[in-house]
CSV table of C-alpha atoms and ligand atoms in Angstrom, one decimal:
chain,number,residue,atom,x,y,z
A,1,MET,CA,-9.4,31.8,-50.3
A,2,SER,CA,-5.8,31.3,-51.5
A,3,VAL,CA,-4.7,29.9,-54.8
A,4,GLN,CA,-5.2,26.1,-55.3
A,5,ILE,CA,-3.3,23.8,-57.7
A,6,ALA,CA,-4.9,20.7,-59.1
A,7,PRO,CA,-2.5,18.7,-61.3
A,8,SER,CA,-4.2,16.6,-63.9
A,9,ILE,CA,-3.2,13.0,-64.0
A,10,LEU,CA,-4.1,12.9,-67.7
A,11,SER,CA,-0.4,13.6,-68.4
A,12,ALA,CA,0.9,11.1,-65.8
A,13,ASP,CA,2.0,7.6,-66.3
A,14,PHE,CA,-1.2,5.6,-66.2
A,15,ALA,CA,0.7,2.4,-65.4
A,16,HIS,CA,2.0,3.9,-62.2
A,17,LEU,CA,-0.8,6.2,-61.1
A,18,ALA,CA,-0.3,5.8,-57.3
A,19,ASP,CA,3.4,6.7,-57.7
A,20,GLU,CA,2.6,9.7,-59.9
A,21,VAL,CA,0.2,11.0,-57.3
A,22,GLY,CA,2.8,10.6,-54.7
A,23,ARG,CA,5.1,13.0,-56.6
A,24,ILE,CA,2.6,15.9,-56.2
A,25,GLY,CA,2.3,15.8,-52.5
A,26,THR,CA,1.9,19.6,-52.0
A,27,ALA,CA,-1.0,19.9,-54.5
A,28,ASP,CA,-4.4,20.8,-53.2
A,29,TRP,CA,-6.3,18.3,-55.4
A,30,VAL,CA,-5.7,15.5,-57.8
A,31,HIS,CA,-7.6,16.4,-61.0
A,32,VAL,CA,-9.1,13.3,-62.7
A,33,ASP,CA,-10.2,13.6,-66.3
A,34,VAL,CA,-13.0,11.1,-67.0
A,35,MET,CA,-13.8,10.9,-70.8
A,36,ASP,CA,-16.3,8.6,-72.3
A,37,ASN,CA,-15.7,8.9,-76.1
A,38,HIS,CA,-19.2,10.3,-76.5
A,39,PHE,CA,-19.1,13.8,-75.0
A,40,VAL,CA,-15.5,14.1,-76.1
A,41,PRO,CA,-13.6,12.1,-78.8
A,42,ASN,CA,-11.3,10.4,-76.3
A,43,LEU,CA,-11.5,7.7,-73.7
A,44,THR,CA,-9.7,7.7,-70.4
A,45,LEU,CA,-10.8,6.1,-67.2
A,46,GLY,CA,-13.9,5.7,-65.1
A,47,LEU,CA,-15.3,4.9,-61.7
A,48,PRO,CA,-13.2,1.8,-60.9
A,49,VAL,CA,-9.9,3.7,-61.3
A,50,VAL,CA,-11.3,6.6,-59.3
A,51,GLU,CA,-12.2,4.2,-56.5
A,52,ALA,CA,-8.7,2.8,-56.6
A,53,LEU,CA,-7.2,6.3,-56.4
A,54,LEU,CA,-9.4,7.1,-53.5
A,55,ARG,CA,-8.0,4.1,-51.7
A,56,SER,CA,-4.4,5.0,-52.5
A,57,SER,CA,-4.2,8.8,-52.4
A,58,ALA,CA,-4.2,11.1,-49.4
A,59,LEU,CA,-5.1,14.0,-51.6
A,60,PRO,CA,-8.8,14.7,-52.4
A,61,LEU,CA,-10.0,14.0,-55.9
A,62,ASP,CA,-11.4,16.7,-58.3
A,63,CYS,CA,-13.2,14.6,-60.8
A,64,HIS,CA,-13.8,16.4,-64.2
A,65,LEU,CA,-16.5,14.4,-66.0
A,66,MET,CA,-16.4,14.9,-69.7
A,67,ILE,CA,-19.2,12.5,-70.2
A,68,ALA,CA,-22.7,12.3,-71.7
A,69,ASP,CA,-25.7,12.0,-69.4
A,70,PRO,CA,-24.0,13.2,-66.2
A,71,ASP,CA,-27.4,13.4,-64.5
A,72,ARG,CA,-27.2,9.6,-64.4
A,73,TRP,CA,-23.4,8.9,-64.2
A,74,ALA,CA,-22.0,11.7,-62.1
A,75,PRO,CA,-23.6,10.9,-58.6
A,76,PRO,CA,-21.7,7.6,-58.2
A,77,TYR,CA,-18.4,9.6,-58.2
A,78,ALA,CA,-19.7,11.6,-55.2
A,79,GLU,CA,-21.0,8.4,-53.6
A,80,ALA,CA,-17.6,6.8,-54.0
A,81,GLY,CA,-16.0,9.7,-52.0
A,82,ALA,CA,-14.7,12.2,-54.6
A,83,GLY,CA,-14.3,15.6,-52.9
A,84,SER,CA,-15.4,17.5,-55.9
A,85,VAL,CA,-17.4,16.4,-58.9
A,86,THR,CA,-17.7,18.6,-62.0
A,87,PHE,CA,-20.2,18.0,-64.8
A,88,HIS,CA,-20.4,19.8,-68.2
A,89,VAL,CA,-23.5,22.0,-68.4
A,90,GLU,CA,-23.7,21.3,-72.2
A,91,ALA,CA,-24.3,17.6,-71.3
A,92,ALA,CA,-26.6,18.0,-68.3
A,93,ALA,CA,-30.4,17.7,-68.7
A,94,ASP,CA,-31.1,19.3,-65.3
A,95,PRO,CA,-28.0,21.0,-63.9
A,96,VAL,CA,-29.8,22.3,-60.8
A,97,ARG,CA,-31.1,18.9,-59.7
A,98,LEU,CA,-27.7,17.3,-60.5
A,99,ALA,CA,-25.8,19.9,-58.4
A,100,ARG,CA,-28.2,19.3,-55.5
A,101,ASP,CA,-27.7,15.5,-55.9
A,102,LEU,CA,-23.9,15.9,-55.8
A,103,ARG,CA,-24.0,18.1,-52.7
A,104,GLY,CA,-26.5,15.9,-51.0
A,105,LEU,CA,-24.0,13.0,-51.4
A,106,GLY,CA,-21.3,15.1,-49.7
A,107,ALA,CA,-19.3,16.3,-52.7
A,108,ARG,CA,-18.6,19.8,-53.9
A,109,ALA,CA,-20.5,20.4,-57.1
A,110,GLY,CA,-18.7,21.8,-60.1
A,111,MET,CA,-20.1,23.0,-63.4
A,112,ALA,CA,-17.9,23.2,-66.5
A,113,LEU,CA,-18.2,25.4,-69.6
A,114,LYS,CA,-16.6,24.5,-72.9
A,115,PRO,CA,-14.7,27.5,-74.5
A,116,ALA,CA,-17.7,28.4,-76.7
A,117,THR,CA,-20.3,28.2,-74.0
A,118,PRO,CA,-21.1,31.6,-72.5
A,119,VAL,CA,-21.3,32.2,-68.8
A,120,ASP,CA,-24.1,34.7,-68.5
A,121,PRO,CA,-27.0,32.3,-69.3
A,122,TYR,CA,-25.9,30.3,-66.3
A,123,ALA,CA,-25.5,33.2,-63.8
A,124,GLU,CA,-28.5,32.0,-61.8
A,125,LEU,CA,-27.0,28.6,-61.3
A,126,LEU,CA,-24.0,30.0,-59.4
A,127,GLY,CA,-26.0,29.7,-56.1
A,128,GLU,CA,-26.3,26.0,-56.7
A,129,ILE,CA,-22.7,25.1,-57.2
A,130,ASP,CA,-19.3,25.2,-55.4
A,131,MET,CA,-17.1,25.6,-58.4
A,132,LEU,CA,-17.3,27.0,-61.9
A,133,LEU,CA,-14.8,25.5,-64.4
A,134,VAL,CA,-14.0,27.7,-67.4
A,135,MET,CA,-12.2,25.5,-70.0
A,136,THR,CA,-9.3,27.1,-71.6
A,137,VAL,CA,-8.9,24.4,-74.3
A,138,GLU,CA,-11.5,22.3,-76.1
A,139,PRO,CA,-12.0,19.3,-73.7
A,140,GLY,CA,-10.7,16.0,-74.8
A,141,PHE,CA,-6.9,16.0,-74.8
A,142,GLY,CA,-3.9,17.2,-72.7
A,143,GLY,CA,-1.1,19.3,-74.1
A,144,GLN,CA,-3.2,21.7,-76.2
A,145,ALA,CA,-2.4,25.4,-76.6
A,146,PHE,CA,-4.1,27.8,-74.1
A,147,LEU,CA,-7.0,29.7,-75.7
A,148,ASP,CA,-6.4,33.4,-74.9
A,149,ASP,CA,-9.9,34.2,-76.3
A,150,VAL,CA,-11.4,32.7,-73.1
A,151,ILE,CA,-9.8,35.3,-70.8
A,152,PRO,CA,-12.7,37.8,-71.0
A,153,LYS,CA,-15.1,35.0,-69.9
A,154,ILE,CA,-12.9,34.2,-66.9
A,155,ARG,CA,-13.1,37.9,-66.0
A,156,ARG,CA,-16.9,38.0,-66.5
A,157,ALA,CA,-17.3,34.8,-64.4
A,158,ARG,CA,-15.3,36.5,-61.6
A,159,GLU,CA,-17.6,39.6,-61.8
A,160,LEU,CA,-20.7,37.3,-61.5
A,161,ILE,CA,-19.2,35.4,-58.6
A,162,GLY,CA,-17.8,38.4,-56.7
A,163,GLY,CA,-14.4,39.2,-55.2
A,164,ARG,CA,-12.2,37.3,-52.7
A,165,GLU,CA,-13.4,34.7,-50.2
A,166,GLN,CA,-16.4,33.6,-52.2
A,167,ALA,CA,-18.2,30.3,-51.8
A,168,VAL,CA,-17.9,29.6,-55.5
A,169,TRP,CA,-14.4,28.7,-56.7
A,170,LEU,CA,-13.4,29.6,-60.3
A,171,GLN,CA,-11.3,27.0,-61.9
A,172,VAL,CA,-9.4,27.1,-65.2
A,173,ASP,CA,-8.3,23.9,-67.1
A,174,GLY,CA,-6.3,23.5,-70.3
A,175,GLY,CA,-3.0,24.8,-71.4
A,176,VAL,CA,-2.2,26.3,-68.0
A,177,SER,CA,1.5,26.6,-67.5
A,178,GLU,CA,4.1,28.9,-66.0
A,179,SER,CA,3.6,31.2,-69.0
A,180,THR,CA,-0.2,31.4,-69.0
A,181,ILE,CA,-1.2,31.0,-65.3
A,182,GLU,CA,-0.7,34.6,-64.5
A,183,ARG,CA,-3.2,35.7,-67.1
A,184,CYS,CA,-5.7,33.4,-65.6
A,185,ALA,CA,-5.1,34.6,-62.1
A,186,GLU,CA,-5.3,38.2,-63.1
A,187,ALA,CA,-8.6,37.5,-64.8
A,188,GLY,CA,-10.0,36.0,-61.5
A,189,ALA,CA,-9.3,32.3,-61.5
A,190,ASP,CA,-8.4,30.8,-58.1
A,191,VAL,CA,-8.2,27.0,-58.8
A,192,PHE,CA,-5.7,26.0,-61.5
A,193,VAL,CA,-5.6,22.6,-63.3
A,194,ALA,CA,-2.3,21.7,-65.1
A,195,GLY,CA,-1.5,18.4,-66.7
A,196,SER,CA,1.5,18.6,-69.0
A,197,ALA,CA,3.0,21.6,-67.1
A,198,VAL,CA,3.3,19.4,-64.0
A,199,PHE,CA,3.9,15.9,-65.3
A,200,ALA,CA,6.0,16.4,-68.4
A,201,GLY,CA,9.0,17.7,-66.5
A,202,VAL,CA,11.4,15.8,-64.2
A,203,ASP,CA,10.0,17.3,-60.9
A,204,PRO,CA,6.2,17.5,-60.7
A,205,GLY,CA,6.3,18.7,-57.1
A,206,ALA,CA,8.5,21.6,-57.9
A,207,ALA,CA,6.3,22.4,-60.9
A,208,VAL,CA,3.3,22.6,-58.6
A,209,GLU,CA,5.0,25.1,-56.3
A,210,ALA,CA,6.3,27.2,-59.3
A,211,LEU,CA,2.7,27.4,-60.6
A,212,ARG,CA,1.4,28.3,-57.1
A,213,GLY,CA,4.0,31.0,-56.7
A,214,ARG,CA,3.2,32.7,-60.0
A,215,ALA,CA,-0.6,32.5,-59.5
A,216,THR,CA,-0.4,33.8,-55.9
A,217,GLU,CA,1.6,36.8,-57.0
A,218,ALA,CA,-0.6,37.6,-59.9
A,219,SER,CA,-3.9,37.3,-57.9
A,220,ALA,CA,-2.5,39.4,-55.1
A,221,THR,CA,-2.3,42.3,-57.4
A,222,ALA,CA,-5.4,41.6,-59.4
A,223,TRP,CA,-8.2,44.1,-59.7
A,224,TRP,CA,-10.8,41.7,-58.4
A,225,ALA,CA,-9.0,41.0,-55.2
A,226,HIS,CA,-9.7,44.6,-54.1
A,227,THR,CA,-13.3,44.8,-55.2
A,228,HIS,CA,-16.6,43.6,-53.8
B,301,DX5,C1,-8.6,18.4,-71.1
B,301,DX5,C2,-8.6,18.1,-69.7
B,301,DX5,C3,-7.5,18.8,-68.9
B,301,DX5,C4,-6.1,18.3,-69.4
B,301,DX5,C5,-5.2,19.5,-69.2
B,301,DX5,O1,-9.8,17.9,-71.7
B,301,DX5,O2,-9.8,18.5,-69.0
B,301,DX5,O3,-7.6,18.5,-67.5
B,301,DX5,O4,-5.5,17.3,-68.7
B,301,DX5,O5,-3.9,19.2,-69.7
B,301,DX5,P1,-2.9,20.3,-70.1
B,301,DX5,O6,-2.6,21.0,-68.8
B,301,DX5,O7,-1.7,19.6,-70.6
B,301,DX5,O8,-3.6,21.2,-71.1
B,302,ZN,ZN1,-9.8,18.5,-66.8
């Protein structure tokens, strides 16, 4: 699988969301950060806005649910038509059942880990999901500094998943920019979320392609691309 870029609309102009999504036409996904002010200390948007985006956007939606009780509240996003639905393992009561529910509803099932959550205890869950999200900032806000300490966990997650062309994608989210994306790609990530790095500048479309170029080059020479 090649590199995929998922711009986060958290840094876009919420009053003109459809226009903002129209500016990232070459992206692979639209990353939608759902925050409930319980699991994280911030409140963003929920299902009605996601439904509106699904009607207006040609790109598939990658919904990152930073919410309590995803066992109950995540499946409606899959039902609505989100292409990918990611829940936090720290919040899920039964991650296996939830992943199966999401897949049964036709979505890709993603599982997210906060920076302090280790990956090894969840190795057996990898067969149940389509994407592992390793957070590279504390979830809750855009524009935070990339946490370099998480790089070894990305590397470990890649070891557990295996090399190229794996069914499970490895996503990074938080502080991903032109100056940090190569480190993530070298460690094994293949799906890159970027909010401020895409929407803070004057040309979000060009930013997507610049990120893609750097990540593609870095992952082409990465150790994991040649193993397994
Ligand atoms: C943080 C969100 C991220 C955020 C990334 O909780 O999950 O998706 O939008 O924003 P940047 O790229 O600015 O760190
Ligand atoms: Zn996110």
